[in-house]
mmCIF file of C-alpha atoms and ligand atoms in Angstrom:
data_model
loop_
_atom_site.group_PDB
_atom_site.id
_atom_site.type_symbol
_atom_site.label_atom_id
_atom_site.label_comp_id
_atom_site.label_asym_id
_atom_site.label_seq_id
_atom_site.Cartn_x
_atom_site.Cartn_y
_atom_site.Cartn_z
ATOM 1 C CA MET A 1 4.919 0.556 5.776
ATOM 2 C CA ARG A 2 3.178 3.694 6.964
ATOM 3 C CA LYS A 3 -0.569 3.762 7.543
ATOM 4 C CA THR A 4 -2.706 5.046 4.677
ATOM 5 C CA ILE A 5 -5.563 7.336 5.710
ATOM 6 C CA VAL A 6 -8.553 8.521 3.706
ATOM 7 C CA ALA A 7 -10.240 11.258 5.707
ATOM 8 C CA GLY A 8 -13.393 13.214 4.924
ATOM 9 C CA ASN A 9 -13.658 16.765 6.212
ATOM 10 C CA TRP A 10 -17.345 17.523 5.828
ATOM 11 C CA LYS A 11 -16.788 21.145 6.916
ATOM 12 C CA MET A 12 -20.083 22.966 7.731
ATOM 13 C CA ASN A 13 -22.299 20.825 5.507
ATOM 14 C CA GLY A 14 -25.132 18.366 5.983
ATOM 15 C CA SER A 15 -28.337 17.722 7.905
ATOM 16 C CA SER A 16 -29.556 14.715 9.920
ATOM 17 C CA GLU A 17 -31.219 13.490 6.781
ATOM 18 C CA SER A 18 -28.298 13.891 4.378
ATOM 19 C CA ILE A 19 -25.890 12.435 6.954
ATOM 20 C CA LYS A 20 -28.083 9.355 7.462
ATOM 21 C CA SER A 21 -28.060 8.763 3.753
ATOM 22 C CA LEU A 22 -24.291 9.384 3.364
ATOM 23 C CA MET A 23 -23.420 7.133 6.317
ATOM 24 C CA GLY A 24 -25.772 4.451 5.025
ATOM 25 C CA ALA A 25 -23.840 4.343 1.760
ATOM 26 C CA LEU A 26 -20.423 4.565 3.429
ATOM 27 C CA THR A 27 -21.057 1.803 5.969
ATOM 28 C CA ALA A 28 -22.405 -0.423 3.194
ATOM 29 C CA GLY A 29 -19.471 0.277 0.860
ATOM 30 C CA VAL A 30 -16.436 0.617 3.085
ATOM 31 C CA VAL A 31 -14.052 -2.327 3.144
ATOM 32 C CA ALA A 32 -11.693 -3.136 6.011
ATOM 33 C CA VAL A 33 -8.142 -3.276 4.679
ATOM 34 C CA ASP A 34 -5.023 -3.798 6.785
ATOM 35 C CA GLY A 35 -3.133 -0.548 7.211
ATOM 36 C CA LEU A 36 -5.882 1.599 5.715
ATOM 37 C CA GLU A 37 -7.877 3.922 7.937
ATOM 38 C CA THR A 38 -11.103 5.551 6.793
ATOM 39 C CA LEU A 39 -12.064 8.609 8.787
ATOM 40 C CA VAL A 40 -15.007 10.995 8.690
ATOM 41 C CA CYS A 41 -15.075 14.388 10.416
ATOM 42 C CA PRO A 42 -18.653 15.704 10.640
ATOM 43 C CA PRO A 43 -19.728 19.094 11.970
ATOM 44 C CA ALA A 44 -19.626 18.942 15.785
ATOM 45 C CA PRO A 45 -23.418 18.842 16.349
ATOM 46 C CA TYR A 46 -23.632 15.637 14.297
ATOM 47 C CA ILE A 47 -20.724 13.704 15.825
ATOM 48 C CA GLY A 48 -23.031 11.751 18.149
ATOM 49 C CA LEU A 49 -25.359 10.885 15.282
ATOM 50 C CA VAL A 50 -22.464 9.680 13.122
ATOM 51 C CA ALA A 51 -21.107 7.648 16.050
ATOM 52 C CA ASP A 52 -24.461 5.837 16.195
ATOM 53 C CA LEU A 53 -24.716 5.444 12.439
ATOM 54 C CA LYS A 54 -21.219 4.066 11.938
ATOM 55 C CA GLY A 55 -21.956 1.216 14.320
ATOM 56 C CA GLU A 56 -19.329 -1.515 14.040
ATOM 57 C CA SER A 57 -18.124 -0.447 10.588
ATOM 58 C CA PRO A 58 -14.399 0.246 10.172
ATOM 59 C CA ILE A 59 -14.981 3.994 9.899
ATOM 60 C CA ALA A 60 -13.168 6.152 12.416
ATOM 61 C CA LEU A 61 -14.618 9.371 13.727
ATOM 62 C CA GLY A 62 -12.956 12.755 14.029
ATOM 63 C CA ALA A 63 -13.801 16.378 14.756
ATOM 64 C CA GLN A 64 -12.848 19.472 12.785
ATOM 65 C CA ASN A 65 -11.623 21.490 15.753
ATOM 66 C CA VAL A 66 -11.389 21.385 19.555
ATOM 67 C CA SER A 67 -10.509 23.599 22.495
ATOM 68 C CA ALA A 68 -7.205 23.115 24.270
ATOM 69 C CA GLN A 69 -9.041 23.699 27.571
ATOM 70 C CA GLU A 70 -10.377 20.830 29.649
ATOM 71 C CA SER A 71 -13.670 22.383 30.797
ATOM 72 C CA GLY A 72 -15.196 25.536 32.167
ATOM 73 C CA ALA A 73 -16.551 28.890 31.043
ATOM 74 C CA PHE A 74 -15.697 28.723 27.343
ATOM 75 C CA THR A 75 -19.031 29.337 25.606
ATOM 76 C CA GLY A 76 -19.219 27.805 22.158
ATOM 77 C CA GLU A 77 -16.236 25.487 22.617
ATOM 78 C CA TRP A 78 -15.914 21.745 23.214
ATOM 79 C CA SER A 79 -13.199 19.685 24.825
ATOM 80 C CA LEU A 80 -11.123 16.647 23.929
ATOM 81 C CA GLY A 81 -12.857 14.743 26.731
ATOM 82 C CA MET A 82 -16.219 15.412 25.082
ATOM 83 C CA LEU A 83 -14.917 14.234 21.705
ATOM 84 C CA GLN A 84 -13.634 11.047 23.288
ATOM 85 C CA ASP A 85 -16.922 10.572 25.082
ATOM 86 C CA LEU A 86 -18.598 10.554 21.647
ATOM 87 C CA GLY A 87 -16.068 8.133 20.189
ATOM 88 C CA CYS A 88 -13.725 10.448 18.293
ATOM 89 C CA SER A 89 -10.210 9.144 17.751
ATOM 90 C CA HIS A 90 -8.975 12.090 15.634
ATOM 91 C CA VAL A 91 -9.249 15.858 15.455
ATOM 92 C CA ILE A 92 -8.344 18.153 12.565
ATOM 93 C CA LEU A 93 -6.241 21.080 13.805
ATOM 94 C CA GLY A 94 -5.092 24.296 12.163
ATOM 95 C CA HIS A 95 -7.165 23.924 9.006
ATOM 96 C CA SER A 96 -6.498 26.939 6.763
ATOM 97 C CA GLU A 97 -10.149 28.003 7.132
ATOM 98 C CA ARG A 98 -9.692 28.173 10.900
ATOM 99 C CA ARG A 99 -6.445 30.076 10.480
ATOM 100 C CA SER A 100 -7.744 32.580 7.915
ATOM 101 C CA LEU A 101 -11.411 32.981 8.967
ATOM 102 C CA PHE A 102 -11.196 32.513 12.732
ATOM 103 C CA GLY A 103 -7.762 33.931 13.484
ATOM 104 C CA GLU A 104 -6.134 30.735 14.762
ATOM 105 C CA THR A 105 -2.432 31.290 15.197
ATOM 106 C CA ASP A 106 0.461 28.832 15.091
ATOM 107 C CA ALA A 107 0.576 29.143 18.888
ATOM 108 C CA ASP A 108 -3.123 28.227 19.240
ATOM 109 C CA VAL A 109 -2.609 25.248 16.951
ATOM 110 C CA ALA A 110 0.423 24.125 18.936
ATOM 111 C CA ASP A 111 -1.536 24.327 22.224
ATOM 112 C CA LYS A 112 -4.350 22.237 20.775
ATOM 113 C CA PHE A 113 -1.879 19.728 19.319
ATOM 114 C CA VAL A 114 -0.212 19.181 22.698
ATOM 115 C CA ALA A 115 -3.586 18.846 24.441
ATOM 116 C CA ALA A 116 -4.862 16.371 21.823
ATOM 117 C CA VAL A 117 -1.863 14.041 21.938
ATOM 118 C CA ASP A 118 -1.840 14.152 25.738
ATOM 119 C CA ALA A 119 -5.542 13.214 25.748
ATOM 120 C CA ASP A 120 -4.901 10.315 23.331
ATOM 121 C CA VAL A 121 -6.761 11.935 20.450
ATOM 122 C CA ILE A 122 -4.767 11.904 17.207
ATOM 123 C CA PRO A 123 -4.276 15.393 15.760
ATOM 124 C CA VAL A 124 -4.427 15.868 11.998
ATOM 125 C CA LEU A 125 -2.258 18.963 11.728
ATOM 126 C CA CYS A 126 -3.033 21.031 8.620
ATOM 127 C CA ILE A 127 -0.421 23.198 6.961
ATOM 128 C CA GLY A 128 -0.132 24.839 3.569
ATOM 129 C CA GLU A 129 0.837 27.923 1.612
ATOM 130 C CA THR A 130 -1.303 30.548 -0.124
ATOM 131 C CA LEU A 131 -1.078 31.171 -3.865
ATOM 132 C CA GLU A 132 0.819 34.381 -3.225
ATOM 133 C CA GLN A 133 3.374 32.531 -1.111
ATOM 134 C CA ARG A 134 3.759 29.795 -3.743
ATOM 135 C CA GLU A 135 4.256 32.330 -6.510
ATOM 136 C CA ALA A 136 6.874 34.087 -4.392
ATOM 137 C CA GLY A 137 8.773 30.783 -4.072
ATOM 138 C CA GLN A 138 8.095 30.587 -0.307
ATOM 139 C CA THR A 139 6.183 27.288 -0.161
ATOM 140 C CA ILE A 140 8.754 25.191 1.671
ATOM 141 C CA ASP A 141 9.648 28.042 4.060
ATOM 142 C CA VAL A 142 5.997 28.646 4.972
ATOM 143 C CA VAL A 143 5.141 24.987 5.493
ATOM 144 C CA SER A 144 8.338 24.352 7.406
ATOM 145 C CA ALA A 145 7.628 27.309 9.735
ATOM 146 C CA GLN A 146 4.132 25.933 10.400
ATOM 147 C CA VAL A 147 5.605 22.546 11.296
ATOM 148 C CA ASP A 148 8.341 24.109 13.427
ATOM 149 C CA ALA A 149 5.828 26.144 15.425
ATOM 150 C CA VAL A 150 4.227 22.916 16.614
ATOM 151 C CA LEU A 151 7.393 20.823 16.780
ATOM 152 C CA ASN A 152 9.156 23.364 18.990
ATOM 153 C CA GLN A 153 6.313 23.435 21.482
ATOM 154 C CA ALA A 154 5.130 19.824 21.344
ATOM 155 C CA GLY A 155 8.486 18.072 20.891
ATOM 156 C CA SER A 156 9.119 15.285 18.383
ATOM 157 C CA GLU A 157 7.842 12.510 20.646
ATOM 158 C CA ARG A 158 4.266 13.772 20.382
ATOM 159 C CA PHE A 159 4.490 13.458 16.580
ATOM 160 C CA MET A 160 4.660 9.675 17.027
ATOM 161 C CA ASN A 161 0.885 9.879 17.527
ATOM 162 C CA ALA A 162 0.023 12.483 14.923
ATOM 163 C CA VAL A 163 -0.878 12.946 11.280
ATOM 164 C CA ILE A 164 0.034 15.888 9.044
ATOM 165 C CA ALA A 165 -2.119 17.108 6.175
ATOM 166 C CA TYR A 166 -0.490 19.270 3.506
ATOM 167 C CA GLU A 167 -3.251 21.420 2.072
ATOM 168 C CA PRO A 168 -2.138 24.149 -0.319
ATOM 169 C CA VAL A 169 -4.639 26.929 0.379
ATOM 170 C CA TRP A 170 -5.017 27.715 -3.339
ATOM 171 C CA ALA A 171 -6.151 24.140 -4.009
ATOM 172 C CA ILE A 172 -8.861 24.017 -1.321
ATOM 173 C CA GLY A 173 -12.362 24.081 -2.744
ATOM 174 C CA THR A 174 -11.111 25.592 -5.998
ATOM 175 C CA GLY A 175 -10.974 22.548 -8.257
ATOM 176 C CA LEU A 176 -7.251 23.293 -8.651
ATOM 177 C CA THR A 177 -5.074 20.438 -7.432
ATOM 178 C CA ALA A 178 -1.355 20.434 -6.759
ATOM 179 C CA THR A 179 0.290 18.223 -9.345
ATOM 180 C CA PRO A 180 1.556 14.933 -7.921
ATOM 181 C CA GLU A 181 5.106 16.294 -8.336
ATOM 182 C CA GLN A 182 4.323 19.563 -6.529
ATOM 183 C CA ALA A 183 2.671 17.695 -3.665
ATOM 184 C CA GLN A 184 5.418 15.059 -3.450
ATOM 185 C CA GLU A 185 8.079 17.770 -3.274
ATOM 186 C CA VAL A 186 6.428 19.382 -0.252
ATOM 187 C CA HIS A 187 5.633 16.059 1.454
ATOM 188 C CA ALA A 188 9.261 14.959 1.082
ATOM 189 C CA ALA A 189 10.466 18.291 2.482
ATOM 190 C CA ILE A 190 8.161 17.939 5.516
ATOM 191 C CA ARG A 191 9.392 14.406 6.124
ATOM 192 C CA ALA A 192 13.033 15.492 5.812
ATOM 193 C CA GLN A 193 12.405 18.295 8.291
ATOM 194 C CA LEU A 194 10.824 15.886 10.779
ATOM 195 C CA ALA A 195 13.650 13.399 10.252
ATOM 196 C CA GLN A 196 16.088 15.947 11.608
ATOM 197 C CA ALA A 197 14.188 15.725 14.894
ATOM 198 C CA ASP A 198 13.562 11.951 14.826
ATOM 199 C CA ALA A 199 14.167 9.741 11.797
ATOM 200 C CA ASP A 200 12.012 6.879 13.083
ATOM 201 C CA MET A 201 9.040 9.152 13.765
ATOM 202 C CA ALA A 202 9.413 10.826 10.362
ATOM 203 C CA ALA A 203 9.448 7.473 8.590
ATOM 204 C CA LYS A 204 6.236 6.404 10.351
ATOM 205 C CA LEU A 205 4.210 9.628 10.261
ATOM 206 C CA PRO A 206 1.367 9.656 7.718
ATOM 207 C CA ILE A 207 1.365 12.842 5.600
ATOM 208 C CA LEU A 208 -1.943 13.363 3.786
ATOM 209 C CA TYR A 209 -2.618 15.586 0.796
ATOM 210 C CA GLY A 210 -5.693 17.847 0.763
ATOM 211 C CA GLY A 211 -6.988 20.231 -1.863
ATOM 212 C CA SER A 212 -9.573 19.225 -4.477
ATOM 213 C CA MET A 213 -8.689 15.541 -4.235
ATOM 214 C CA ASN A 214 -11.364 13.490 -5.994
ATOM 215 C CA ALA A 215 -12.048 10.117 -7.550
ATOM 216 C CA GLY A 216 -10.342 11.233 -10.773
ATOM 217 C CA ASN A 217 -7.013 12.460 -9.389
ATOM 218 C CA ALA A 218 -6.578 10.301 -6.260
ATOM 219 C CA ALA A 219 -4.622 7.513 -7.984
ATOM 220 C CA GLU A 220 -1.806 9.712 -9.271
ATOM 221 C CA LEU A 221 -1.531 11.615 -5.999
ATOM 222 C CA LEU A 222 -1.576 8.483 -3.839
ATOM 223 C CA ALA A 223 1.060 6.865 -6.084
ATOM 224 C CA GLN A 224 3.649 9.327 -4.759
ATOM 225 C CA ASN A 225 6.126 7.951 -2.208
ATOM 226 C CA ASP A 226 5.437 10.468 0.525
ATOM 227 C CA ILE A 227 1.684 10.905 0.058
ATOM 228 C CA ASP A 228 0.052 8.609 2.591
ATOM 229 C CA GLY A 229 -3.577 9.447 1.999
ATOM 230 C CA GLY A 230 -5.975 12.318 1.550
ATOM 231 C CA LEU A 231 -7.931 14.873 3.538
ATOM 232 C CA ILE A 232 -10.936 15.381 1.353
ATOM 233 C CA GLY A 233 -13.509 18.166 1.480
ATOM 234 C CA GLY A 234 -16.110 18.421 -1.276
ATOM 235 C CA ALA A 235 -15.662 14.894 -2.628
ATOM 236 C CA SER A 236 -16.160 13.392 0.855
ATOM 237 C CA LEU A 237 -19.798 14.494 0.788
ATOM 238 C CA LYS A 238 -20.514 12.190 -2.147
ATOM 239 C CA ALA A 239 -20.502 8.546 -1.137
ATOM 240 C CA ASP A 240 -19.398 7.205 -4.566
ATOM 241 C CA GLU A 241 -16.519 9.647 -4.857
ATOM 242 C CA PHE A 242 -15.317 8.998 -1.329
ATOM 243 C CA LEU A 243 -15.613 5.219 -1.654
ATOM 244 C CA THR A 244 -13.727 5.338 -4.960
ATOM 245 C CA ILE A 245 -10.883 7.197 -3.251
ATOM 246 C CA CYS A 246 -10.959 4.565 -0.468
ATOM 247 C CA ALA A 247 -10.734 1.832 -3.102
ATOM 248 C CA VAL A 248 -7.761 3.559 -4.771
ATOM 249 C CA ALA A 249 -6.056 3.800 -1.376
ATOM 250 C CA ALA A 250 -6.812 0.128 -0.695
ATOM 251 C CA GLU A 251 -5.132 -0.775 -4.004
ATOM 252 C CA ARG A 252 -2.029 1.128 -2.845
ATOM 253 C CA ARG A 253 -1.758 -1.213 0.189
ATOM 254 C CA LYS A 254 -1.386 -4.270 -2.004
HETATM 255 P P1 13P B 301 -11.660 20.256 -0.927
HETATM 256 O O1 13P B 301 -11.403 18.789 -1.112
HETATM 257 O O2 13P B 301 -13.103 20.629 -1.017
HETATM 258 O O3 13P B 301 -10.762 21.081 -1.810
HETATM 259 O O4 13P B 301 -11.252 20.615 0.579
HETATM 260 C C1 13P B 301 -10.033 20.181 1.048
HETATM 261 C C2 13P B 301 -9.964 20.452 2.503
HETATM 262 O O5 13P B 301 -9.945 21.595 2.932
HETATM 263 C C3 13P B 301 -9.982 19.312 3.420
HETATM 264 O O6 13P B 301 -9.677 19.689 4.713
#
């Protein structure tokens, strides 16, 4: 059985104080379950704080972005080595906000993906279509091109140590959620595409859903065959909501 992953993308939210309180509740409430990974991705300046606060709890730590460069004159960037130094095991790459607001291209995302896997940091590769693309019937083509851009450069072997997150752009932060059927259809298409490169890798690769996932809709989304967890924005900032989603995911492992 594939791993299940419940990941919180805190985006650019929080303060030392709010993060201490959130992590206090999460470390007290999180339960270690075989095959279930709980991950939090704080804003970069707070990664060290969260590393301290998580202590020995079964919460893994990730970043929301990274440079593909190792070191040097890259003002405002940080490297995979630095993330590892702080205890990060994962990094979110190619989030739609980075693509649309900061001009990240498929090629940039592919470079970062290769660098992350080669540095032993697990990339959480985000892909997804806009509303316009969905309405034009282009969803599968768009998502498949985003996967191909990375697959062609990184090769299928690197996907053995990766996670994909399908995040329809129109569902992010809008309160609109893909229906379980809509999400399942895209997840299955991604898996079929990967299977053409390597069936074993495709069968093992966790594909998460992201886009207004919350405590109320997690069960029906996570019940789908090809949905292996969630990448959660807004609801990951509320300890009860996030822990409820973790509990739903834990149920799915039984
Ligand atoms: P929301 O859960 O706030 O819609 O955000 C989803 C997301 O972008 C996670 O990366």
